[in-house]
Amino acid sequence: MPQFKQFPLPDTAEGLTEADILTWHVKPGDTVTVNQIIVEIETAKAAVELPCPWAGVVTELLAEPGQTVEVGVPIITIDTDPGGAAAPAPVVAEANGTSSGKIGEEMPGGRIATLVGYGPKSGTAKRRARKDAPAAAPAAAVVAPPAPAPAPVVAPPAPVVVAAPVQAPGGYVPLAKPPVRKLAKDLGVDLHALTGSGPNGVITREDVETAVAAPVAAAAPAASYVDNGSRERRVPIKGVRKATAQAMVDSAFTAPHVTEFLTVDVTPMMELRARLKNAPEFRGVKLTPLAFCAKAIILAARRTPDVNATWDAAANEIVYKDYVHLGIAAATPRGLVVPKVRDADRMSLKELAVALDELATVARDGKTSPADMMNGTITITNVGVFGVDTGTPILNPGESAILALGAIRDMPWVVDGEIKIRKICQLALSFDHRVVDGQQGSQFLADVGALLAEPGIAMTY
């Protein structure tokens, strides 16, 4: 007799409560093995691939691509004994959500530990209703093998009517294929409000297109009325965008921000960069102005350690850190992420340049892990790559300073009483005024500017 097990959405990083299903790598009927990648999800911090905890056959996918699922809610059902010998009773997903076992190690009851928080969530799971289940039946958290019956009961074909755009208590999801769901999402159509014209009430592409055209046709007689809804697009707030928004709001309304600006002649830095690029030890190294700025921040923080400190309101303390985990704000297809260069204060200029290049590559590919974006101490945001001169950056929560590096432009500059064309850059420093006083913030910004204007000053630090 088959044995059905449900795999609940695990907590892939500390404190996560939900994730979005990005892509399924399996479908019902596929045979899977232990640790085979079955699904890619997007958490508030990164995209993560989840391995399968059991070997068997996929019987049902309990969440659609694009659906947001809470941690602990089952997302897939797997038959771990397809066509095997009769079992005394169907296997029920265990209720406890913690385990001290190692990943891949079999636990009591035959269970295999996979990720932190892999146990199912206590209480009734919210999942998509099965299309062959009676409408009045309560949602079940346990999937048991179907009992043998004399003959299947087939309902006569009839169009399915969805009464109103209100979801059923069991978390019902309208029947529609992923391309149709994407079309509805792009056009701003609520699938709950549609009546499916396909087999078994499946919503088709034509149903969605008809729903878009209907309000426009209704509004046609009124020449003075314009239906803006058909020209708007709504995107759910979730994943990285949701986490970034919450972090920025928390920071802006918790830490009193102060922003200072400084315009710097970085011609000597650019000349040094050109010389180092031709040096044998820097051959093949992507040496960017960001690397010089990172090095300048690290050196300047030694003289003003307050910018590398943290305000701990719970303990009523300021925590000074004798290390620098340098955050680099990076724009990715999924939104803004801030991965960290760990112990950047121990790196040479060449090591910093290599680390920054690797970090940017991983971020652009969307492969930055949640652990790489935690516990930073100070951050750089390079707005200059977009041709922007300056800005007022917002602090990352838990940090006391962030520096914006602007575009480097050829501009007139007074040198020894004469106007010359020089490489000019603007810096903007935002800091937490609870931790950093105006004198300290100004001194730090001046030191960074001096190091970029004349790299040889580093010899005096």
Coordinates of C-alpha atoms in Angstrom, one line a residue:
M1 CA 0.0 0.0 0.0
P2 CA 1.4 3.5 -0.8
Q3 CA 2.7 5.6 2.0
F4 CA 2.1 9.4 1.6
K5 CA 4.3 12.0 3.2
Q6 CA 3.9 15.7 3.1
F7 CA 7.0 18.0 3.0
P8 CA 6.4 21.3 4.8
L9 CA 8.0 24.5 3.8
P10 CA 11.2 24.8 6.0
D11 CA 12.7 27.9 7.6
T12 CA 15.8 28.4 5.4
A13 CA 17.1 31.2 7.6
E14 CA 16.6 32.4 11.1
G15 CA 13.3 34.2 11.7
L16 CA 11.6 33.7 8.3
T17 CA 7.9 33.2 8.4
E18 CA 6.9 32.8 4.7
A19 CA 8.3 32.3 1.2
D20 CA 7.1 32.4 -2.4
I21 CA 7.2 29.4 -4.7
L22 CA 9.3 30.3 -7.7
T23 CA 9.7 27.2 -9.8
W24 CA 8.8 23.5 -9.4
H25 CA 11.5 21.1 -10.8
V26 CA 9.2 18.1 -10.5
K27 CA 5.6 17.3 -11.4
P28 CA 3.1 14.7 -10.2
G29 CA 4.2 11.2 -11.3
D30 CA 7.9 12.0 -11.2
T31 CA 10.3 9.7 -9.3
V32 CA 12.5 11.6 -6.9
T33 CA 15.5 10.7 -4.8
V34 CA 16.8 11.9 -1.4
N35 CA 18.4 15.4 -1.6
Q36 CA 17.2 15.9 -5.2
I37 CA 16.3 19.6 -5.8
I38 CA 12.5 19.7 -6.2
V39 CA 11.6 23.4 -5.9
E40 CA 13.1 26.9 -5.9
I41 CA 11.6 29.4 -3.4
E42 CA 12.2 33.1 -2.7
T43 CA 12.4 34.2 0.9
A44 CA 12.7 37.7 2.1
K45 CA 16.4 37.5 1.7
A46 CA 17.3 35.2 -1.2
A47 CA 16.3 32.5 -3.7
V48 CA 16.8 29.1 -2.2
E49 CA 16.6 25.6 -3.8
L50 CA 15.0 22.9 -1.5
P51 CA 16.1 19.3 -1.6
C52 CA 13.7 16.3 -1.2
P53 CA 13.8 14.6 2.2
W54 CA 12.6 11.3 0.9
A55 CA 12.8 9.0 -2.1
G56 CA 9.5 8.1 -3.9
V57 CA 7.0 9.3 -6.4
V58 CA 5.5 12.8 -6.4
T59 CA 1.7 12.5 -6.1
E60 CA 0.6 16.2 -5.7
L61 CA 2.0 19.7 -5.7
L62 CA 0.2 21.7 -2.9
A63 CA 1.3 25.2 -3.9
E64 CA 1.4 27.0 -7.3
P65 CA 4.3 29.1 -8.7
G66 CA 3.9 32.6 -7.4
Q67 CA 2.0 31.5 -4.3
T68 CA 3.1 32.7 -0.9
V69 CA 3.3 29.9 1.7
E70 CA 3.9 30.1 5.4
V71 CA 6.7 28.2 7.0
G72 CA 5.5 24.8 8.2
V73 CA 2.7 24.5 5.6
P74 CA 3.0 21.4 3.4
I75 CA 3.9 22.1 -0.2
I76 CA 4.3 18.7 -1.8
T77 CA 3.0 15.1 -1.2
I78 CA 5.3 12.2 -1.9
D79 CA 4.5 8.4 -2.0
T80 CA 7.5 6.9 -0.3
D81 CA 6.4 3.3 -1.1
P82 CA 4.7 3.2 -4.5
G83 CA 3.3 -0.2 -5.2
G84 CA 5.0 -1.7 -2.1
A85 CA 3.8 -4.2 0.3
A86 CA 0.7 -3.5 2.4
A87 CA 1.3 -1.2 5.3
P88 CA -0.5 -1.4 8.7
A89 CA -1.6 2.3 8.5
P90 CA -0.9 5.3 6.4
V91 CA 2.1 7.4 7.4
V92 CA 1.1 10.8 8.9
A93 CA 3.4 13.8 8.9
E94 CA 4.9 14.2 12.4
A95 CA 3.7 17.1 14.4
N96 CA 6.9 18.3 16.0
G97 CA 8.8 20.9 14.0
T98 CA 12.3 20.6 15.5
S99 CA 15.0 18.0 15.3
S100 CA 18.6 17.7 16.5
G101 CA 19.5 15.3 13.7
K102 CA 22.1 16.1 11.1
I103 CA 21.1 16.9 7.5
G104 CA 20.5 13.7 5.6
E105 CA 20.5 11.6 8.8
E106 CA 17.5 9.2 9.4
M107 CA 15.6 10.2 12.5
P108 CA 13.3 8.0 14.7
G109 CA 10.3 6.8 12.6
G110 CA 12.3 6.8 9.4
R111 CA 12.3 10.6 8.9
I112 CA 15.3 12.3 7.3
A113 CA 16.5 15.7 8.6
T114 CA 16.8 18.3 5.8
L115 CA 16.7 21.9 6.9
V116 CA 16.2 24.1 10.0
G117 CA 12.5 24.1 10.9
Y118 CA 11.6 21.3 8.5
G119 CA 8.8 20.0 10.7
P120 CA 5.2 20.8 9.7
K121 CA 3.5 23.8 11.3
S122 CA 1.1 23.0 14.1
G123 CA -2.5 23.5 13.4
T124 CA -4.5 23.1 10.2
A125 CA -2.4 23.7 7.1
K126 CA -3.6 26.3 4.6
R127 CA -3.4 24.7 1.2
R128 CA -5.1 24.6 -2.2
A129 CA -8.3 22.6 -2.2
R130 CA -8.2 19.4 -4.3
K131 CA -10.5 19.6 -7.3
D132 CA -12.0 16.2 -6.6
A133 CA -12.9 16.9 -2.9
P134 CA -16.5 17.8 -1.9
A135 CA -17.0 21.5 -1.3
A136 CA -18.3 21.1 2.3
A137 CA -15.4 18.9 3.4
P138 CA -12.9 20.5 5.8
A139 CA -9.3 21.0 4.7
A140 CA -7.2 18.0 5.9
A141 CA -3.6 18.3 7.1
V142 CA -3.0 14.6 6.6
V143 CA -3.2 12.9 3.2
A144 CA -4.2 9.2 3.4
P145 CA -4.2 6.7 0.5
P146 CA -7.6 6.6 -1.2
A147 CA -9.8 3.8 0.1
P148 CA -10.9 1.2 -2.5
A149 CA -14.4 1.8 -3.9
P150 CA -16.6 -0.3 -6.1
A151 CA -16.7 2.3 -8.8
P152 CA -15.5 6.0 -9.1
V153 CA -18.2 8.6 -8.8
V154 CA -17.9 11.0 -11.6
A155 CA -19.8 14.3 -11.4
P156 CA -21.7 15.3 -14.6
P157 CA -19.8 18.0 -16.5
A158 CA -21.1 21.5 -15.7
P159 CA -19.6 24.9 -15.7
V160 CA -18.1 25.9 -12.4
V161 CA -19.2 29.3 -11.0
V162 CA -17.0 31.2 -8.6
A163 CA -19.4 33.3 -6.6
A164 CA -17.3 36.2 -5.5
P165 CA -13.7 37.4 -5.2
V166 CA -13.5 35.9 -1.7
Q167 CA -11.3 33.0 -1.0
A168 CA -12.8 29.9 0.7
P169 CA -11.8 29.2 4.3
G170 CA -9.5 26.4 3.2
G171 CA -7.2 28.7 1.2
Y172 CA -8.8 27.7 -2.2
V173 CA -6.9 28.6 -5.3
P174 CA -8.8 28.9 -8.6
L175 CA -7.9 26.3 -11.2
A176 CA -5.7 27.8 -13.9
K177 CA -2.4 26.8 -15.5
P178 CA 0.8 28.8 -14.6
P179 CA 0.9 30.8 -17.9
V180 CA -2.8 31.8 -17.3
R181 CA -2.0 32.9 -13.8
K182 CA 0.9 35.0 -15.0
L183 CA -1.3 36.6 -17.6
A184 CA -3.9 37.4 -15.0
K185 CA -1.3 38.8 -12.6
D186 CA 0.2 41.0 -15.4
L187 CA -3.3 42.3 -16.4
G188 CA -4.5 42.8 -12.8
V189 CA -7.3 40.3 -13.1
D190 CA -8.6 38.5 -9.9
L191 CA -9.0 34.8 -10.8
H192 CA -11.5 34.4 -7.9
A193 CA -13.9 36.5 -9.8
L194 CA -13.9 34.5 -13.0
T195 CA -15.9 31.5 -14.2
G196 CA -13.8 28.9 -15.8
S197 CA -14.9 27.8 -19.2
G198 CA -12.3 24.9 -19.6
P199 CA -12.7 21.3 -18.6
N200 CA -13.6 20.9 -14.9
G201 CA -14.0 24.6 -14.5
V202 CA -10.3 25.4 -15.4
I203 CA -9.8 29.2 -16.2
T204 CA -8.4 29.7 -19.6
R205 CA -6.5 32.5 -21.3
E206 CA -9.7 33.5 -23.1
D207 CA -11.5 33.9 -19.8
V208 CA -8.8 36.3 -18.6
E209 CA -8.8 38.3 -21.8
T210 CA -12.6 38.5 -21.8
A211 CA -12.5 39.8 -18.2
V212 CA -10.0 42.6 -19.2
A213 CA -12.1 43.6 -22.3
A214 CA -15.5 43.6 -20.4
P215 CA -15.1 46.7 -18.3
V216 CA -13.7 48.7 -21.3
A217 CA -16.8 47.7 -23.4
A218 CA -19.1 48.7 -20.5
A219 CA -17.5 52.1 -20.2
A220 CA -17.5 52.9 -23.9
P221 CA -20.9 54.6 -24.0
A222 CA -19.7 57.2 -21.4
A223 CA -17.3 59.3 -23.4
S224 CA -16.2 61.3 -20.3
Y225 CA -15.3 58.3 -18.3
V226 CA -11.9 56.6 -18.5
D227 CA -11.4 53.2 -16.8
N228 CA -7.8 53.6 -15.5
G229 CA -8.0 50.2 -13.9
S230 CA -7.4 48.5 -17.2
R231 CA -4.2 50.5 -17.6
E232 CA -2.8 49.8 -14.2
R233 CA -0.7 46.9 -13.1
R234 CA -0.6 45.6 -9.5
V235 CA 2.4 43.6 -8.2
P236 CA 2.2 41.8 -4.9
I237 CA 4.6 43.1 -2.2
K238 CA 6.6 40.0 -1.2
G239 CA 10.0 38.5 -1.1
V240 CA 13.0 40.8 -1.2
R241 CA 10.9 43.9 -1.9
K242 CA 8.8 43.3 1.2
A243 CA 11.8 42.7 3.4
T244 CA 13.6 45.8 2.0
A245 CA 10.6 48.0 2.5
Q246 CA 10.1 46.9 6.1
A247 CA 13.8 47.4 6.9
M248 CA 13.9 50.9 5.4
V249 CA 10.8 52.0 7.3
D250 CA 12.2 50.5 10.6
S251 CA 15.5 52.4 10.0
A252 CA 14.0 55.7 8.9
F253 CA 11.6 55.9 11.9
T254 CA 14.0 54.5 14.5
A255 CA 17.4 56.0 13.9
P256 CA 17.7 59.8 13.7
H257 CA 19.4 60.3 10.3
V258 CA 21.9 63.0 9.5
T259 CA 23.4 63.3 6.0
E260 CA 26.5 65.3 5.1
F261 CA 28.0 65.8 1.7
L262 CA 31.6 66.3 0.4
T263 CA 32.9 67.0 -3.1
V264 CA 36.4 65.5 -3.7
D265 CA 39.0 65.8 -6.4
V266 CA 39.8 62.1 -6.9
T267 CA 42.3 62.6 -9.8
P268 CA 45.3 61.2 -7.8
M269 CA 43.2 58.1 -6.9
M270 CA 42.4 57.5 -10.6
E271 CA 46.0 58.0 -11.6
L272 CA 47.1 55.5 -8.9
R273 CA 44.4 53.1 -10.2
A274 CA 45.8 53.3 -13.7
R275 CA 49.3 52.6 -12.5
L276 CA 48.3 49.6 -10.4
K277 CA 46.3 48.1 -13.2
N278 CA 49.5 47.7 -15.1
A279 CA 51.4 46.3 -12.2
P280 CA 52.1 42.5 -12.3
E281 CA 50.4 41.7 -8.9
F282 CA 47.1 43.4 -10.1
R283 CA 47.0 41.8 -13.5
G284 CA 43.6 40.3 -14.1
V285 CA 42.1 42.0 -11.0
K286 CA 39.0 44.2 -11.6
L287 CA 40.2 47.3 -9.7
T288 CA 37.3 49.7 -9.5
P289 CA 36.9 53.1 -7.7
L290 CA 34.6 51.2 -5.3
A291 CA 37.6 49.1 -4.1
F292 CA 39.5 52.3 -3.3
C293 CA 36.4 53.7 -1.5
A294 CA 36.0 50.5 0.5
K295 CA 39.7 50.7 1.6
A296 CA 39.3 54.4 2.5
I297 CA 36.2 53.6 4.7
I298 CA 38.1 50.9 6.6
L299 CA 41.1 53.1 7.3
A300 CA 38.9 56.1 8.3
A301 CA 36.8 53.9 10.6
R302 CA 40.0 53.2 12.7
R303 CA 40.2 56.9 13.6
T304 CA 36.4 57.2 14.1
P305 CA 35.2 53.8 15.5
D306 CA 31.8 55.3 16.3
V307 CA 30.7 54.8 12.7
N308 CA 31.3 51.1 13.1
A309 CA 29.3 50.8 16.3
T310 CA 25.7 49.7 17.0
W311 CA 23.0 51.1 19.2
D312 CA 21.6 48.3 21.4
A313 CA 18.3 49.8 22.8
A314 CA 17.4 46.6 24.7
A315 CA 20.6 46.5 26.6
N316 CA 20.9 50.3 26.8
E317 CA 24.4 50.0 25.4
I318 CA 26.5 51.1 22.4
V319 CA 28.4 48.1 21.0
Y320 CA 31.8 49.0 19.5
K321 CA 33.0 46.4 17.0
D322 CA 36.7 45.7 16.4
Y323 CA 36.0 44.2 13.0
V324 CA 34.5 45.4 9.8
H325 CA 31.8 43.5 7.9
L326 CA 31.4 45.8 5.0
G327 CA 28.0 45.8 3.3
I328 CA 27.8 46.5 -0.4
A329 CA 24.3 47.6 -1.7
A330 CA 23.6 45.7 -4.9
A331 CA 20.7 46.0 -7.3
T332 CA 19.5 42.7 -8.5
P333 CA 16.6 41.5 -10.7
R334 CA 14.8 40.6 -7.4
G335 CA 15.5 43.9 -5.7
L336 CA 18.0 45.5 -3.4
V337 CA 20.3 43.2 -1.5
V338 CA 23.3 44.1 0.8
P339 CA 25.8 41.2 1.0
K340 CA 28.7 41.6 3.3
V341 CA 32.5 41.4 2.8
R342 CA 33.5 39.6 6.1
D343 CA 36.5 41.0 8.0
A344 CA 37.2 43.5 5.3
D345 CA 39.6 45.3 7.7
R346 CA 42.0 42.4 7.3
M347 CA 42.1 42.6 3.5
S348 CA 44.6 44.3 1.3
L349 CA 43.4 46.5 -1.6
K350 CA 43.9 43.6 -4.0
E351 CA 41.9 41.2 -1.8
L352 CA 39.1 43.7 -1.4
A353 CA 38.9 44.2 -5.2
V354 CA 38.6 40.4 -5.7
A355 CA 36.1 40.0 -3.0
L356 CA 33.9 42.9 -4.3
D357 CA 34.0 41.4 -7.8
E358 CA 32.9 37.9 -6.6
L359 CA 30.2 39.4 -4.4
A360 CA 28.7 41.4 -7.2
T361 CA 28.7 38.4 -9.6
V362 CA 26.9 36.2 -7.0
A363 CA 24.4 39.0 -6.3
R364 CA 23.6 39.6 -10.0
D365 CA 22.9 35.9 -10.4
G366 CA 20.5 35.9 -7.5
K367 CA 22.5 33.4 -5.6
T368 CA 23.4 35.4 -2.5
S369 CA 22.7 33.3 0.6
P370 CA 20.7 34.7 3.5
A371 CA 23.8 34.3 5.8
D372 CA 25.9 36.5 3.5
M373 CA 23.4 39.4 4.1
M374 CA 23.4 39.4 7.9
N375 CA 25.4 41.2 10.6
G376 CA 27.0 44.0 8.7
T377 CA 28.7 46.9 10.5
I378 CA 28.9 49.7 7.8
T379 CA 27.7 49.9 4.2
I380 CA 28.6 51.5 0.8
T381 CA 26.1 52.2 -1.8
N382 CA 27.6 53.0 -5.2
V383 CA 25.0 55.2 -6.9
G384 CA 27.7 56.5 -9.3
V385 CA 27.3 53.4 -11.5
F386 CA 23.9 54.8 -12.5
G387 CA 25.4 58.2 -13.4
V388 CA 24.0 59.7 -10.2
D389 CA 26.1 62.4 -8.4
T390 CA 24.8 61.9 -4.8
G391 CA 21.8 61.0 -2.6
T392 CA 20.7 60.7 1.0
P393 CA 21.1 56.9 1.8
I394 CA 19.1 55.3 4.5
L395 CA 20.9 53.2 7.1
N396 CA 20.7 49.5 7.2
P397 CA 19.0 48.4 10.5
G398 CA 21.6 47.7 13.1
E399 CA 24.3 49.9 11.5
S400 CA 25.3 53.5 12.3
A401 CA 26.7 54.7 9.0
I402 CA 26.3 54.3 5.2
L403 CA 28.3 56.1 2.5
A404 CA 27.1 56.9 -1.0
L405 CA 29.7 57.0 -3.7
G406 CA 28.7 59.3 -6.6
A407 CA 29.7 59.3 -10.3
I408 CA 33.2 60.5 -11.1
R409 CA 33.1 63.3 -13.7
D410 CA 35.5 65.6 -15.6
M411 CA 34.8 69.0 -14.1
P412 CA 36.7 72.3 -13.7
W413 CA 38.6 72.5 -10.4
V414 CA 40.9 75.1 -8.9
V415 CA 44.4 73.7 -8.6
D416 CA 47.2 76.0 -7.3
G417 CA 45.2 79.1 -8.3
E418 CA 44.4 77.8 -11.8
I419 CA 41.3 76.2 -13.2
K420 CA 41.9 72.7 -14.6
I421 CA 39.8 69.8 -15.6
R422 CA 39.9 67.2 -12.9
K423 CA 38.2 63.9 -11.8
I424 CA 35.5 65.0 -9.4
C425 CA 33.3 62.9 -7.2
Q426 CA 30.7 63.6 -4.5
L427 CA 30.3 61.6 -1.3
A428 CA 27.3 61.5 1.0
L429 CA 27.4 60.1 4.5
S430 CA 24.3 59.3 6.5
F431 CA 24.8 58.3 10.2
D432 CA 22.8 57.5 13.3
H433 CA 22.9 60.7 15.5
R434 CA 22.3 58.6 18.6
V435 CA 25.7 57.0 18.1
V436 CA 27.7 59.4 16.0
D437 CA 27.9 63.1 16.9
G438 CA 28.3 65.8 14.2
Q439 CA 32.0 66.2 14.9
Q440 CA 32.6 62.5 14.6
G441 CA 30.6 62.1 11.4
S442 CA 32.3 65.1 9.8
Q443 CA 35.7 63.9 10.7
F444 CA 35.0 60.4 9.3
L445 CA 33.7 61.9 6.0
A446 CA 36.7 64.3 5.7
D447 CA 39.1 61.4 6.3
V448 CA 37.5 59.3 3.5
G449 CA 37.6 62.3 1.2
A450 CA 41.3 62.9 2.0
L451 CA 42.3 59.3 1.3
L452 CA 40.5 59.4 -2.0
A453 CA 42.0 62.8 -2.9
E454 CA 45.5 61.7 -1.9
P455 CA 46.0 58.0 -1.4
G456 CA 49.5 58.6 0.0
I457 CA 47.9 59.9 3.2
A458 CA 47.2 56.3 4.1
M459 CA 50.9 56.1 4.9
T460 CA 50.2 58.3 7.9
Y461 CA 47.4 56.2 9.4

